[in-house]
Short mmCIF file of C-alpha atoms (C1' of nucleotides) in Angstrom, two decimals:
data_model
loop_
_atom_site.label_atom_id
_atom_site.label_comp_id
_atom_site.label_asym_id
_atom_site.label_seq_id
_atom_site.Cartn_x
_atom_site.Cartn_y
_atom_site.Cartn_z
CA MET A 1 7.35 14.28 -21.63
CA THR A 2 4.29 16.41 -22.56
CA LEU A 3 2.57 14.95 -19.52
CA GLY A 4 4.80 15.48 -16.65
CA LEU A 5 4.79 19.08 -16.73
CA GLN A 6 1.30 19.93 -15.53
CA GLY A 7 1.60 16.65 -13.26
CA ASP A 8 3.89 18.73 -11.27
CA GLU A 9 1.84 21.37 -10.12
CA LEU A 10 -1.11 19.35 -10.09
CA LEU A 11 0.33 16.57 -7.96
CA PRO A 12 -0.81 17.70 -4.61
CA GLN A 13 -4.25 18.00 -5.81
CA LEU A 14 -4.19 15.17 -7.63
CA ARG A 15 -3.45 13.22 -4.77
CA ASP A 16 -6.26 14.45 -2.79
CA VAL A 17 -8.31 13.42 -5.77
CA LEU A 18 -7.36 10.11 -6.59
CA LEU A 19 -6.50 8.71 -2.91
CA PRO A 20 -8.22 9.33 0.31
CA SER A 21 -6.24 12.02 1.43
CA PRO A 22 -5.82 11.96 5.34
CA THR A 23 -6.68 15.26 5.44
CA ILE A 24 -10.14 14.43 4.35
CA PRO A 25 -12.63 14.92 7.14
CA THR A 26 -14.06 11.50 7.78
CA PRO A 27 -16.62 10.22 9.89
CA PHE A 28 -14.51 8.16 11.96
CA LYS A 29 -11.90 9.06 14.39
CA VAL A 30 -10.89 12.74 15.08
CA GLU A 31 -8.99 12.87 18.11
CA SER A 32 -6.88 15.78 18.19
CA GLY A 33 -3.30 14.88 17.20
CA GLY A 34 -3.46 12.66 19.91
CA THR A 35 -0.69 10.12 19.32
CA GLY A 36 1.23 12.78 17.64
CA HIS A 37 4.59 11.41 17.35
CA PRO A 38 5.34 8.82 19.83
CA PRO A 39 8.83 8.16 20.86
CA ALA A 40 10.17 6.98 17.78
CA SER A 41 11.60 3.63 18.63
CA CYS A 42 12.91 2.16 21.27
CA ASP A 43 15.75 -0.08 20.59
CA GLY A 44 15.48 -1.77 23.62
CA ARG A 45 12.90 -4.17 21.80
CA ARG A 46 13.22 -7.70 21.85
CA ARG A 47 15.87 -9.43 20.56
CA ARG A 48 14.55 -12.52 18.35
CA ARG A 49 17.22 -14.80 17.54
CA ARG A 50 16.07 -16.21 14.61
CA GLY A 51 13.90 -13.81 12.35
CA SER A 52 14.67 -16.09 9.63
CA LYS A 53 12.01 -17.40 7.23
CA ARG A 54 12.05 -19.54 4.16
CA GLY A 55 14.73 -22.06 3.88
CA ARG A 56 15.67 -22.12 7.36
CA ASP A 57 13.29 -24.61 8.62
CA ASP A 58 15.34 -26.96 10.11
CA ASP A 59 15.53 -24.93 13.26
CA ASN A 60 13.28 -26.88 15.16
CA GLY A 61 12.20 -27.16 18.82
CA GLU A 62 12.61 -23.60 19.38
CA GLN A 63 10.09 -23.08 21.79
CA GLN A 64 10.95 -26.10 23.76
CA HIS A 65 14.00 -24.64 25.02
CA GLU A 66 13.72 -22.21 27.41
CA GLU A 67 13.14 -19.07 24.91
CA PRO A 68 15.25 -16.24 25.69
CA PRO A 69 13.39 -14.02 27.99
CA ARG A 70 10.59 -12.21 25.72
CA HIS A 71 11.59 -8.67 26.84
CA SER A 72 14.93 -8.19 28.07
CA CYS A 73 14.11 -4.57 29.50
CA LYS A 74 10.89 -5.05 31.18
CA THR A 75 10.91 -1.83 32.49
CA SER A 76 10.84 -0.25 29.13
CA ARG A 77 7.60 -1.86 28.10
CA LYS A 78 5.37 0.90 27.77
CA MET A 79 7.95 2.48 25.62
CA LYS A 80 6.31 0.68 22.84
CA GLN A 81 3.41 2.58 23.08
CA ARG A 82 2.03 1.46 19.75
CA GLN A 83 0.11 4.46 17.94
CA LYS A 84 -3.18 2.68 17.32
CA LYS A 85 -5.33 5.62 16.47
CA MET A 86 -3.57 7.73 14.06
CA SER A 87 -4.52 10.99 13.41
CA SER A 88 -6.71 10.28 10.58
CA THR A 89 -7.58 7.08 8.59
CA SER A 90 -9.90 6.54 5.60
CA SER A 91 -10.18 3.66 3.67
CA LEU A 92 -11.41 2.55 0.06
CA VAL A 93 -11.84 -0.34 -2.27
CA THR A 94 -9.85 -0.71 -5.37
CA SER A 95 -8.36 -3.01 -8.01
CA VAL A 96 -5.17 -0.86 -8.25
CA PRO A 97 -3.83 -0.44 -4.78
CA ASP A 98 -0.63 0.47 -6.14
CA PHE A 99 -1.61 3.53 -7.93
CA ASP A 100 -1.94 6.03 -5.13
CA GLY A 101 1.04 7.96 -6.00
CA TYR A 102 2.91 7.76 -2.84
CA GLN A 103 5.88 5.01 -2.24
CA TRP A 104 5.24 2.45 0.40
CA ARG A 105 7.57 0.21 2.28
CA LYS A 106 6.24 -2.87 3.42
CA TYR A 107 7.03 -3.54 6.90
CA GLY A 108 4.81 -6.50 7.79
CA GLN A 109 2.08 -8.95 6.77
CA LYS A 110 -0.32 -10.55 8.70
CA HIS A 111 -3.07 -13.08 8.39
CA ILE A 112 -6.39 -11.76 9.48
CA GLU A 113 -8.82 -13.62 11.29
CA GLY A 114 -11.83 -14.27 9.17
CA ALA A 115 -10.09 -12.82 6.18
CA MET A 116 -9.16 -14.96 3.37
CA TYR A 117 -6.02 -13.33 2.25
CA ALA A 118 -3.16 -11.65 4.62
CA ARG A 119 -3.22 -8.16 5.14
CA SER A 120 -0.02 -6.10 4.28
CA TYR A 121 1.22 -3.47 6.26
CA TYR A 122 3.07 -0.43 4.69
CA ARG A 123 4.39 2.84 5.72
CA CYS A 124 5.59 5.83 3.90
CA ILE A 125 9.02 4.96 2.39
CA ARG A 126 10.09 8.30 3.89
CA SER A 127 9.12 7.66 7.34
CA ALA A 128 12.74 6.70 8.32
CA GLU A 129 14.38 9.95 7.22
CA GLN A 130 11.27 12.32 7.34
CA GLY A 131 9.56 10.69 10.01
CA CYS A 132 6.14 10.72 7.89
CA PRO A 133 3.74 8.85 9.86
CA ALA A 134 1.78 8.17 6.98
CA LYS A 135 0.73 4.49 7.12
CA ARG A 136 -1.46 2.18 4.89
CA THR A 137 -2.74 -1.42 5.05
CA VAL A 138 -3.68 -3.41 1.80
CA GLN A 139 -5.97 -6.48 1.97
CA ARG A 140 -7.42 -8.30 -0.59
CA ASN A 141 -10.83 -8.65 -0.44
CA ASP A 142 -12.57 -12.04 -0.50
CA ASP A 143 -14.28 -11.94 -3.85
CA GLY A 144 -13.31 -14.86 -6.24
CA GLY A 145 -14.04 -12.44 -9.31
CA ALA A 146 -11.73 -12.17 -12.21
CA ALA A 147 -10.78 -8.58 -10.76
CA PRO A 148 -9.55 -8.65 -7.36
CA LYS A 149 -10.27 -5.93 -5.32
CA TYR A 150 -8.29 -4.55 -2.34
CA THR A 151 -9.42 -2.49 0.88
CA VAL A 152 -6.91 -0.19 1.32
CA VAL A 153 -6.76 1.71 4.78
CA TYR A 154 -4.74 4.86 4.82
CA MET A 155 -3.72 6.17 8.55
CA GLY A 156 -2.12 9.45 9.03
CA GLU A 157 -0.71 12.17 6.97
CA HIS A 158 2.13 12.64 4.95
CA THR A 159 4.32 14.82 6.45
CA CYS A 160 7.11 14.20 4.08
CA THR A 161 8.22 16.56 1.00
CA ALA A 162 8.43 14.09 -1.93
CA ASN A 163 11.06 16.17 -3.63
CA ASP A 164 12.12 13.77 -6.13
CA SER A 165 10.80 14.49 -9.30
CA MET A 166 10.25 11.14 -10.28
CA GLU A 167 7.84 10.59 -8.01
CA ALA A 168 4.95 12.98 -9.55
CA PRO A 169 2.04 10.93 -10.42
CA VAL A 170 0.44 12.09 -13.47
CA ILE A 171 -2.96 11.34 -14.83
CA LEU A 172 -3.12 9.98 -18.27
CA GLU A 173 -6.02 10.50 -20.56
CA THR A 174 -6.49 7.45 -22.97
CA ALA A 175 -9.37 6.36 -25.08
CA VAL A 176 -8.69 2.85 -25.02
CA PRO A 177 -11.30 0.40 -23.93
CA VAL A 178 -10.44 -1.94 -21.54
CA THR A 179 -12.37 -5.32 -22.07
CA SER A 180 -12.93 -7.66 -19.41
CA THR A 181 -11.06 -10.33 -21.52
CA ASN A 182 -8.18 -8.29 -21.52
CA ASN A 183 -8.50 -7.21 -17.95
CA LYS A 184 -6.37 -9.95 -16.07
CA ARG A 185 -5.73 -9.63 -12.45
CA PRO A 186 -2.27 -8.64 -11.32
CA GLN A 187 0.06 -11.47 -11.79
CA ASN A 188 -0.53 -14.17 -9.00
CA ASP A 189 -3.67 -14.10 -7.62
CA ASN A 190 -2.85 -15.87 -4.45
CA ASP A 191 -0.26 -13.26 -3.32
CA THR A 192 -1.96 -10.84 -1.21
CA SER A 193 0.11 -8.27 -1.01
CA PRO A 194 0.63 -6.09 -4.07
CA ALA A 195 3.93 -5.17 -3.17
CA THR A 196 5.19 -1.70 -3.51
CA SER A 197 3.19 1.19 -5.18
CA ALA A 198 3.10 3.45 -7.95
CA GLY A 199 6.25 5.28 -7.57
CA SER A 200 8.26 2.49 -6.93
CA TYR A 201 10.57 2.00 -9.80
CA ARG A 202 11.53 -1.52 -8.32
CA SER A 203 8.25 -2.85 -8.48
CA THR A 204 9.67 -6.21 -7.56
CA THR A 205 7.22 -8.67 -9.33
CA SER A 206 6.45 -6.21 -11.79
CA THR A 207 3.37 -5.42 -9.64
CA SER A 208 2.51 -2.84 -12.17
CA THR A 209 -0.76 -4.39 -12.20
CA SER A 210 -2.03 -5.22 -15.54
CA THR A 211 -5.52 -3.68 -14.58
CA VAL A 212 -6.23 -0.50 -15.48
CA THR A 213 -9.58 -0.11 -13.96
CA GLY A 214 -9.15 2.75 -11.57
CA ILE A 215 -10.81 3.64 -8.43
CA GLU A 216 -12.06 6.85 -9.95
CA SER A 217 -15.72 7.35 -10.40
CA PRO A 218 -17.09 8.37 -13.64
CA ALA A 219 -17.74 11.79 -12.45
CA ALA A 220 -14.53 12.26 -10.97
CA ILE A 221 -12.68 11.15 -14.12
CA SER A 222 -14.53 13.69 -15.97
CA ASP A 223 -13.29 16.22 -13.81
CA ILE A 224 -9.83 14.95 -13.91
CA THR A 225 -9.87 15.03 -17.60
CA TYR A 226 -10.73 18.52 -17.67
CA TRP A 227 -7.96 19.56 -15.74
CA SER A 228 -5.42 17.29 -16.37
CA SER A 229 -5.48 17.82 -20.11
CA SER A 230 -5.94 21.50 -19.87
CA SER A 231 -4.07 23.92 -17.60
CA ALA A 232 -4.36 23.51 -14.08
CA SER A 233 -7.12 25.12 -12.05
CA SER A 234 -7.64 24.96 -8.57
CA ASP A 235 -11.48 24.64 -8.20
CA TYR A 236 -11.46 20.77 -9.44
CA VAL A 237 -10.97 19.53 -5.99
CA VAL A 238 -14.14 21.53 -4.99
CA ASP A 239 -15.75 19.81 -7.88
CA VAL A 240 -14.88 16.58 -6.94
CA TYR A 241 -14.99 16.57 -3.34
CA ASP A 242 -17.76 18.94 -3.10
CA GLY A 243 -17.21 19.10 0.80
CA CYS A 244 -18.13 15.38 1.23
CA GLY A 245 -14.87 14.18 1.00
CA LEU A 246 -14.44 11.06 -1.08
CA PHE A 247 -16.48 9.17 1.04
CA GLY A 248 -19.33 10.99 1.30
CA VAL A 249 -22.39 9.75 0.14
CA HIS A 250 -21.86 11.85 -3.05
CA ASP A 251 -22.99 10.37 -6.44
CA SER A 252 -19.45 10.14 -7.04
CA TRP A 253 -17.30 7.38 -5.83
CA ALA A 254 -18.28 5.39 -2.58
CA PRO A 255 -15.41 3.59 -1.68
CA ALA A 256 -14.80 1.55 1.41
CA THR A 257 -18.42 1.26 2.83
CA ALA A 258 -19.94 1.71 -0.50
CA ALA A 259 -22.65 -0.77 -1.26
CA ALA A 260 -21.64 -3.64 -3.35
CA SER A 261 -23.97 -2.61 -6.39
CA SER A 262 -22.03 0.67 -6.86
CA LEU A 263 -18.87 -1.28 -6.82
CA GLN A 264 -20.09 -3.38 -9.44
CA GLU A 265 -21.31 -0.38 -11.47
CA MET A 266 -18.06 0.96 -11.29
CA GLU A 267 -16.35 -2.18 -12.16
CA ASP A 268 -19.03 -2.71 -15.49
CA TYR A 269 -18.15 0.80 -16.36
CA PHE A 270 -14.44 0.25 -16.53
CA THR A 271 -14.47 -3.35 -17.86
CA GLY A 272 -17.10 -2.33 -20.51
CA PRO A 273 -17.12 -0.57 -23.41
CA ILE A 274 -15.26 2.73 -23.06
CA ARG A 275 -17.56 5.71 -22.52
CA SER A 276 -14.96 8.28 -21.65
CA PRO A 277 -11.27 8.55 -21.15
CA VAL A 278 -9.90 6.66 -18.63
CA HIS A 279 -6.96 7.86 -16.18
CA ILE A 280 -4.34 6.13 -14.94
CA ALA A 281 -1.62 7.41 -12.54
CA ALA A 282 2.03 7.25 -13.36
CA THR A 283 5.47 8.49 -12.35
CA ALA A 284 6.86 11.16 -14.37
CA ASP A 285 9.25 8.76 -15.65
CA GLY A 286 6.81 7.11 -17.26
CA TRP A 287 7.39 3.26 -16.30
CA MET A 288 3.75 2.79 -15.88
CA ILE A 289 2.54 4.46 -18.55
CA ASP A 290 4.83 2.47 -20.59
CA HIS A 291 3.47 -0.56 -19.13
CA PHE A 292 -0.07 0.23 -19.49
CA LEU A 293 0.38 0.99 -23.10
CA LEU A 294 2.41 -2.19 -23.86
CA GLN A 295 -0.26 -3.95 -22.42
CA LEU A 296 -2.91 -2.59 -24.35
CA ALA A 297 -0.92 -2.57 -27.39
CA ALA A 298 -0.38 -6.17 -27.00
CA SER A 299 -4.08 -7.10 -26.39
CA ASN A 300 -5.80 -5.06 -28.42
CA ASP A 301 -5.29 -3.88 -32.10
CA GLN A 302 -6.96 -0.69 -31.72
CA PRO A 303 -5.25 2.46 -32.67
CA LEU A 304 -3.48 3.77 -29.70
CA PHE A 305 -4.66 7.01 -28.11
CA PRO A 306 -3.87 10.20 -29.86
CA HIS A 307 -3.65 12.07 -26.61
CA PHE A 308 -0.11 11.01 -25.65
CA SER A 309 2.67 9.02 -26.79
CA LEU A 310 5.15 6.46 -25.33
CA PHE A 311 8.25 7.49 -23.72
CA SER A 312 11.39 5.76 -23.76
"C1'" DC B 1 26.11 -4.52 -2.88
"C1'" DA B 2 22.26 -1.97 -1.64
"C1'" DA B 3 17.70 -1.96 -1.02
"C1'" DA B 4 13.27 -3.86 -0.33
"C1'" DT B 5 10.60 -7.58 1.22
"C1'" DT B 6 9.59 -11.80 3.99
"C1'" DT B 7 8.29 -13.75 7.93
"C1'" DG B 8 7.91 -15.45 12.62
"C1'" DA B 9 8.63 -13.13 17.04
"C1'" DC B 10 7.17 -9.70 20.06
"C1'" DC B 11 3.95 -6.94 22.26
"C1'" DA B 12 -0.22 -4.19 23.84
"C1'" DG B 13 -5.12 -3.82 23.91
"C1'" DG B 14 -9.67 -6.17 24.23
"C1'" DC C 1 -5.93 -15.71 26.09
"C1'" DC C 2 -6.62 -14.06 21.29
"C1'" DT C 3 -5.84 -10.89 17.59
"C1'" DG C 4 -3.88 -7.20 15.12
"C1'" DG C 5 0.03 -4.07 14.42
"C1'" DT C 6 5.16 -3.96 14.41
"C1'" DC C 7 10.03 -4.93 14.73
"C1'" DA C 8 14.06 -6.68 12.48
"C1'" DA C 9 17.04 -10.46 10.88
"C1'" DA C 10 17.31 -13.03 6.90
"C1'" DT C 11 16.76 -13.48 2.15
"C1'" DT C 12 15.46 -11.91 -1.92
"C1'" DT C 13 15.82 -8.80 -6.22
"C1'" DG C 14 17.70 -5.55 -9.23
#
DNA sequence: CAAATTTGACCAGG
DNA sequence: CCTGGTCAAATTTG
């Protein structure tokens, strides 16, 4: 309601701040469009005969037999042309991989060699209709801590147009402390895939993480606070980015390759007593907000924030 | 019932 | 050959 309005116009900018926009100049990769848009897909791909999964294990001795030829059309091998290097990539470490304002569809999961948890592969939910090349991978870090961290790698830029009003993420301002006791990890910790993201109303396993610890740095938050609660301005991005991009060695946040110490600091900041408003992204329809508030209300007996009211 | 996820197969690069 | 990334049928979820 009162929140969605500004959020709409701030959306693009907001995204830039909250997530590692692919447009950010990053140290790695550069390549001119390079891969551009490889041939969408060659339907001549392999024709797997099972592709099943759970509940279908009776199927034994599959490789014993003469497996059907791996590639039916050997001539079209190169058509595959996997786009390894996307036009841009960026990564960050966050405890809330879902809150990035975009909608993703999981298309695969893979156990990575030295990693303890599997890596999940997502692509923009509109990659099909609009051919949006944006992708991301989410992998839970190997920290046994109470607050699981995820390394999120974004690849490619979003070329899609999110015309759905419901997808506009909004930053909320709250003044509620998030104590470490209440700060439980998102549902099942052995699950490595945070499933769908923010805008997804589907949110299968109620993935809407209970953690509110954001990925924003205190500094960034301040900035966000400013323009999110007041009328929009166009300078904020500059302030936050300051030309360094989110991954610069700024005093702000240093995701990905950041030193463990800073991450720890961030963690403490968010799990400790509140010192400044915490912001969370939410969809315009407010489901996330709802969730968030409910949790806080349930765990704390603190007065609810005066800054906004509950939807529904 | 449609949409999203699961999960092993497939495949290309190193 | 090994490993990571993608595909797509089956299955789950709302």
